Coordinates of C-alpha atoms in Angstrom, one line a residue:
X1 CA -34.2 8.2 6.0
X2 CA -34.7 4.5 6.9
X3 CA -31.8 2.3 5.8
X4 CA -33.0 -0.1 3.0
X5 CA -32.7 -3.8 3.7
X6 CA -31.6 -5.2 0.4
X7 CA -30.7 -8.7 1.7
X8 CA -33.6 -11.2 2.1
X9 CA -33.6 -13.0 5.5
X10 CA -32.8 -16.4 4.0
X11 CA -29.8 -15.0 2.2
X12 CA -28.6 -13.1 5.3
X13 CA -28.7 -16.4 7.2
X14 CA -26.6 -18.1 4.6
X15 CA -23.9 -15.4 4.7
X16 CA -22.8 -16.6 8.1
X17 CA -20.5 -19.3 6.5
X18 CA -18.9 -16.9 4.0
X19 CA -15.8 -15.0 4.5
X20 CA -14.1 -12.3 2.4
X21 CA -10.5 -12.8 1.6
X22 CA -8.0 -11.6 -1.0
X23 CA -5.3 -13.5 -2.8
X24 CA -3.2 -10.3 -2.6
X25 CA -2.0 -9.8 1.0
X26 CA -2.8 -6.3 2.3
X27 CA -0.1 -4.0 3.7
X28 CA -2.7 -2.0 5.6
X29 CA -2.3 -2.0 9.4
X30 CA -5.2 -2.5 11.7
X31 CA -7.4 -5.1 13.3
X32 CA -9.1 -7.5 11.0
X33 CA -9.3 -11.2 10.1
X34 CA -6.7 -11.3 7.4
X35 CA -2.9 -12.0 7.5
X36 CA -0.8 -9.3 6.0
X37 CA 2.7 -9.6 4.5
X38 CA 3.7 -6.6 6.5
X39 CA 6.0 -7.7 9.3
X40 CA 5.6 -6.8 13.0
X41 CA 4.2 -7.9 16.3
X42 CA 1.3 -10.2 15.8
X43 CA -0.1 -13.7 16.4
X44 CA 1.3 -15.8 13.5
X45 CA 5.1 -16.4 13.4
X46 CA 6.6 -15.4 10.0
X47 CA 10.4 -15.4 10.2
X48 CA 13.6 -14.5 12.1
X49 CA 15.8 -11.5 11.3
X50 CA 18.9 -10.0 12.8
X51 CA 18.4 -7.6 15.7
X52 CA 18.4 -3.9 14.7
X53 CA 18.8 -0.9 17.0
X54 CA 15.4 0.2 18.1
X55 CA 13.8 -3.3 18.2
X56 CA 12.0 -4.1 21.4
X57 CA 13.8 -6.5 23.7
X58 CA 10.7 -8.6 24.1
X59 CA 10.9 -9.5 20.4
X60 CA 14.3 -11.1 20.8
X61 CA 14.3 -14.9 20.8
X62 CA 16.4 -15.6 23.9
X63 CA 16.5 -19.3 23.4
X64 CA 18.0 -18.9 20.0
X65 CA 20.4 -16.4 21.4
X66 CA 21.5 -19.0 24.0
X67 CA 22.3 -21.4 21.1
X68 CA 23.9 -19.0 18.7
X69 CA 25.2 -16.1 20.8
X70 CA 23.5 -13.8 18.4
X71 CA 20.4 -11.6 18.7
X72 CA 17.5 -12.6 16.4
X73 CA 14.1 -11.0 16.4
X74 CA 10.9 -13.0 15.8
X75 CA 8.7 -11.4 13.2
X76 CA 5.0 -12.2 12.8
X77 CA 2.3 -11.6 10.3
X78 CA 0.2 -8.6 11.3
X79 CA -3.6 -9.0 11.5
X80 CA -4.8 -6.4 9.0
X81 CA -8.2 -5.4 7.6
X82 CA -9.1 -6.1 4.0
X83 CA -10.5 -3.1 1.9
X84 CA -13.3 -4.3 -0.3
X85 CA -15.0 -2.2 -3.0
X86 CA -18.3 -2.8 -4.7
X87 CA -17.7 -1.5 -8.3
X88 CA -21.3 -1.2 -9.6
X89 CA -22.3 -0.9 -13.2
X90 CA -25.4 1.4 -13.3
X91 CA -25.5 2.0 -17.0
X92 CA -28.9 1.8 -18.8
X93 CA -28.6 -1.8 -19.8
X94 CA -28.5 -2.8 -16.1
X95 CA -32.2 -1.8 -15.8
X96 CA -33.1 -4.9 -17.9
X97 CA -35.4 -7.5 -16.2
X98 CA -37.4 -10.5 -17.3
X99 CA -41.0 -10.2 -18.4
X100 CA -42.1 -12.7 -15.7
X101 CA -40.3 -10.7 -13.0
X102 CA -40.1 -7.1 -14.1
X103 CA -39.3 -5.7 -10.6
X104 CA -36.1 -7.8 -10.3
X105 CA -33.7 -6.2 -12.7
X106 CA -30.0 -6.7 -13.1
X107 CA -29.4 -3.5 -11.2
X108 CA -31.6 -4.6 -8.3
X109 CA -29.7 -7.9 -8.1
X110 CA -26.3 -6.1 -8.3
X111 CA -27.4 -3.7 -5.5
X112 CA -28.3 -6.7 -3.3
X113 CA -25.0 -8.4 -3.9
X114 CA -23.2 -5.2 -3.1
X115 CA -25.1 -5.1 0.1
X116 CA -24.0 -8.7 0.9
X117 CA -20.4 -7.6 0.3
X118 CA -20.8 -4.7 2.8
X119 CA -22.5 -7.0 5.3
X120 CA -19.6 -9.6 5.2
X121 CA -17.0 -6.9 5.4
X122 CA -18.7 -5.2 8.3
X123 CA -18.9 -8.5 10.2
X124 CA -15.2 -9.1 9.7
X125 CA -14.1 -5.6 10.8
X126 CA -12.9 -4.9 7.2
X127 CA -13.0 -1.7 5.3
X128 CA -15.4 -1.3 2.4
X129 CA -16.6 1.3 0.0
X130 CA -18.9 1.9 -3.0
X131 CA -18.3 3.1 -6.5
X132 CA -21.3 3.2 -8.8
X133 CA -20.8 4.2 -12.5
X134 CA -23.5 5.4 -15.0
X135 CA -23.9 8.0 -17.6
X136 CA -24.0 10.8 -15.0
X137 CA -20.5 9.9 -13.7
X138 CA -19.5 8.3 -10.4
X139 CA -21.2 7.8 -7.1
X140 CA -18.5 7.3 -4.5
X141 CA -18.7 6.4 -0.8
X142 CA -15.1 6.3 0.5
X143 CA -13.9 3.2 2.3
X144 CA -14.7 3.0 6.0
X145 CA -15.8 0.5 8.7
X146 CA -18.6 -0.3 11.0
X147 CA -22.4 -0.4 11.0
X148 CA -22.9 3.3 10.4
X149 CA -20.7 3.2 7.4
X150 CA -22.6 0.2 6.1
X151 CA -25.8 2.2 6.4
X152 CA -24.2 5.1 4.4
X153 CA -23.3 2.7 1.6
X154 CA -26.8 1.2 1.6
X155 CA -28.4 4.7 1.4
X156 CA -26.2 5.6 -1.5
X157 CA -27.0 2.3 -3.2
X158 CA -30.7 3.0 -2.9
X159 CA -30.3 6.3 -4.8
X160 CA -28.4 4.8 -7.8
X161 CA -30.3 4.6 -11.0
X162 CA -29.5 2.9 -14.3
X163 CA -28.9 5.4 -17.0
X164 CA -26.6 6.3 -19.9
X165 CA -23.5 4.6 -21.0
X166 CA -20.2 3.8 -19.3
X167 CA -18.2 7.1 -19.2
X168 CA -14.8 7.7 -20.7
X169 CA -11.4 7.3 -18.9
X170 CA -11.3 10.9 -17.7
X171 CA -14.5 10.5 -15.7
X172 CA -13.4 7.1 -14.3
X173 CA -10.0 8.4 -13.1
X174 CA -11.1 8.7 -9.5
X175 CA -11.5 4.9 -9.4
X176 CA -7.7 4.7 -9.6
X177 CA -7.4 7.1 -6.6
X178 CA -9.9 5.2 -4.5
X179 CA -9.0 1.5 -5.2
X180 CA -5.4 1.1 -4.2
X181 CA -2.9 -1.7 -4.8
X182 CA -3.7 -4.8 -2.8
X183 CA -7.4 -3.9 -2.3
X184 CA -10.3 -6.0 -3.6
X185 CA -12.9 -4.8 -6.1
X186 CA -16.0 -6.7 -6.9
X187 CA -17.3 -5.7 -10.3
X188 CA -21.1 -6.2 -10.7
X189 CA -22.1 -5.7 -14.3
X190 CA -23.7 -7.2 -17.4
X191 CA -20.3 -7.2 -19.0
X192 CA -21.3 -5.4 -22.2
X193 CA -19.1 -2.3 -21.9
X194 CA -15.7 -2.5 -23.6
X195 CA -14.5 0.6 -21.7
X196 CA -15.3 -1.1 -18.4
X197 CA -13.6 -4.3 -19.3
X198 CA -10.5 -2.3 -20.2
X199 CA -10.6 -0.6 -16.9
X200 CA -10.7 -3.9 -15.1
X201 CA -7.7 -5.2 -17.0
X202 CA -5.7 -2.2 -16.0
X203 CA -6.8 -2.4 -12.4
X204 CA -5.7 -6.1 -12.3
X205 CA -2.4 -5.3 -13.9
X206 CA -1.8 -2.6 -11.3
X207 CA -2.1 -5.2 -8.5
X208 CA -5.7 -4.7 -7.6
X209 CA -7.6 -7.9 -6.7
X210 CA -10.5 -7.8 -9.2
X211 CA -13.5 -10.1 -9.1
X212 CA -16.3 -10.1 -11.6
X213 CA -20.0 -11.0 -11.5
X214 CA -21.7 -10.9 -14.9
X215 CA -25.4 -10.5 -14.4
X216 CA -27.7 -12.0 -17.1
X217 CA -31.4 -12.2 -17.5
X218 CA -33.3 -15.5 -17.9
X219 CA -34.4 -14.3 -21.3
X220 CA -30.8 -13.8 -22.4
X221 CA -29.9 -17.3 -21.3
X222 CA -33.0 -19.1 -22.7
X223 CA -34.3 -16.8 -25.5
X224 CA -37.9 -17.9 -25.0
X225 CA -39.5 -15.5 -27.4
X226 CA -42.2 -16.4 -29.9
X227 CA -43.2 -14.9 -33.2
X228 CA -41.9 -11.6 -34.5
X229 CA -40.1 -9.7 -31.8
X230 CA -38.6 -6.2 -31.6
X231 CA -35.4 -5.9 -29.5
X232 CA -34.2 -2.4 -28.4
X233 CA -30.7 -1.6 -27.1
X234 CA -31.2 0.2 -23.8
X235 CA -28.1 2.3 -24.2
X236 CA -28.0 3.4 -27.9
X237 CA -31.7 2.8 -28.9
X238 CA -30.8 0.6 -31.8
X239 CA -33.8 -1.6 -32.8
X240 CA -33.8 -5.1 -34.3
X241 CA -37.0 -6.8 -35.6
X242 CA -36.6 -10.5 -36.1
X243 CA -38.5 -13.8 -36.2
X244 CA -37.6 -15.1 -32.8
X245 CA -37.9 -18.9 -33.3
X246 CA -35.8 -18.7 -36.5
X247 CA -33.2 -16.6 -34.8
X248 CA -32.9 -18.6 -31.5
X249 CA -30.2 -21.1 -32.5
X250 CA -28.0 -18.4 -34.0
X251 CA -28.5 -16.0 -31.0
X252 CA -27.7 -18.7 -28.4
X253 CA -24.5 -19.7 -30.3
X254 CA -23.3 -16.1 -30.7
X255 CA -24.2 -15.1 -27.2
X256 CA -22.5 -18.1 -25.8
X257 CA -19.4 -17.4 -27.8
X258 CA -19.3 -13.8 -26.5
X259 CA -19.6 -15.0 -22.9
X260 CA -16.8 -17.5 -23.3
X261 CA -14.6 -14.8 -25.0
X262 CA -15.2 -12.4 -22.1
X263 CA -14.5 -15.2 -19.5
X264 CA -11.2 -16.1 -21.3
X265 CA -10.2 -12.4 -21.5
X266 CA -10.8 -11.8 -17.8
X267 CA -9.0 -15.0 -16.9
X268 CA -6.0 -13.9 -18.9
X269 CA -5.9 -10.7 -16.9
X270 CA -6.0 -12.7 -13.6
X271 CA -9.6 -11.7 -12.9
X272 CA -11.9 -14.3 -11.3
X273 CA -15.3 -14.1 -13.0
X274 CA -18.6 -15.9 -12.6
X275 CA -22.0 -15.5 -14.2
X276 CA -25.3 -14.9 -12.3
X277 CA -28.7 -15.4 -13.9
X278 CA -31.6 -13.6 -12.3
X279 CA -33.5 -16.8 -11.4
X280 CA -30.5 -18.1 -9.3
X281 CA -30.0 -17.7 -5.5
X282 CA -28.8 -14.1 -4.8
X283 CA -25.7 -15.3 -2.9
X284 CA -24.7 -18.0 -5.5
X285 CA -21.9 -15.9 -7.2
X286 CA -20.4 -14.9 -3.8
X287 CA -20.3 -18.6 -2.9
X288 CA -18.5 -19.4 -6.1
X289 CA -16.0 -16.6 -5.6
X290 CA -15.1 -17.1 -2.0
X291 CA -14.1 -20.1 0.0
X292 CA -16.6 -21.1 2.7
X293 CA -15.1 -20.8 6.2
X294 CA -11.5 -20.4 4.9
X295 CA -9.2 -17.4 4.5
X296 CA -8.6 -18.1 0.9
X297 CA -10.4 -18.4 -2.4
X298 CA -12.3 -21.5 -3.4
X299 CA -10.6 -23.5 -6.1
X300 CA -12.4 -23.8 -9.5
X301 CA -15.4 -21.7 -10.7

């Protein structure tokens, strides 16, 4: 099966000045582009400590010994790979698209942004994996590295469909086993599932680095409907018939309040969160979340 290319050429070109990084230092050992708080032999000096039996003589700072007549060992920050996860909401509401662009749904945009995450991690030598969640349960691709692993993740992404509702805690338990303390999880969702938000709060409280991208349609943002309109909830089938022009002001006020409440709740949990509307550049949320060309997060939204 051919590997799907979910990233448009112009977006792929713009990814060159983006770099994944986590505010939580990893303790994993390996070769990557991130500094770990684990101490050992490396490139960046961290601190001195007293010599202990078993330390390598080459780590001793002999100049300091000449001044102090005591053995001290130079410790450095290890270069260690980041582990990044795409945590993809694939419940039924993610199939929603705009009437003017029906082929570009929330799920399609989320898949493409997950592919961008894999591409960035692959270029940096980082580890990355996929967890997609829908009414059928979880689709999991364990964390790994390299081009072949990226292709496995992309093939799995291509097969994910939007269906059902976010499952209960028992079904989601493997997420805890896969995403470990210090690792990064990029949540791609419409943000409408309370169970999912609770999971994110628990992950963040347990020292996972959680980022959120809330995907919205243009129609949700603008409410451009005319005349009588029937709205159907994709997940529970509930229908609402209303006069669209008369309802517009109230809808925009209530929807805006709900978005602000979610943003405040995630911020209180230490979760960086941005919104993405389907008419915006695909890489816009990644640029807002990650510093460009720096090994840290950008300040502000």
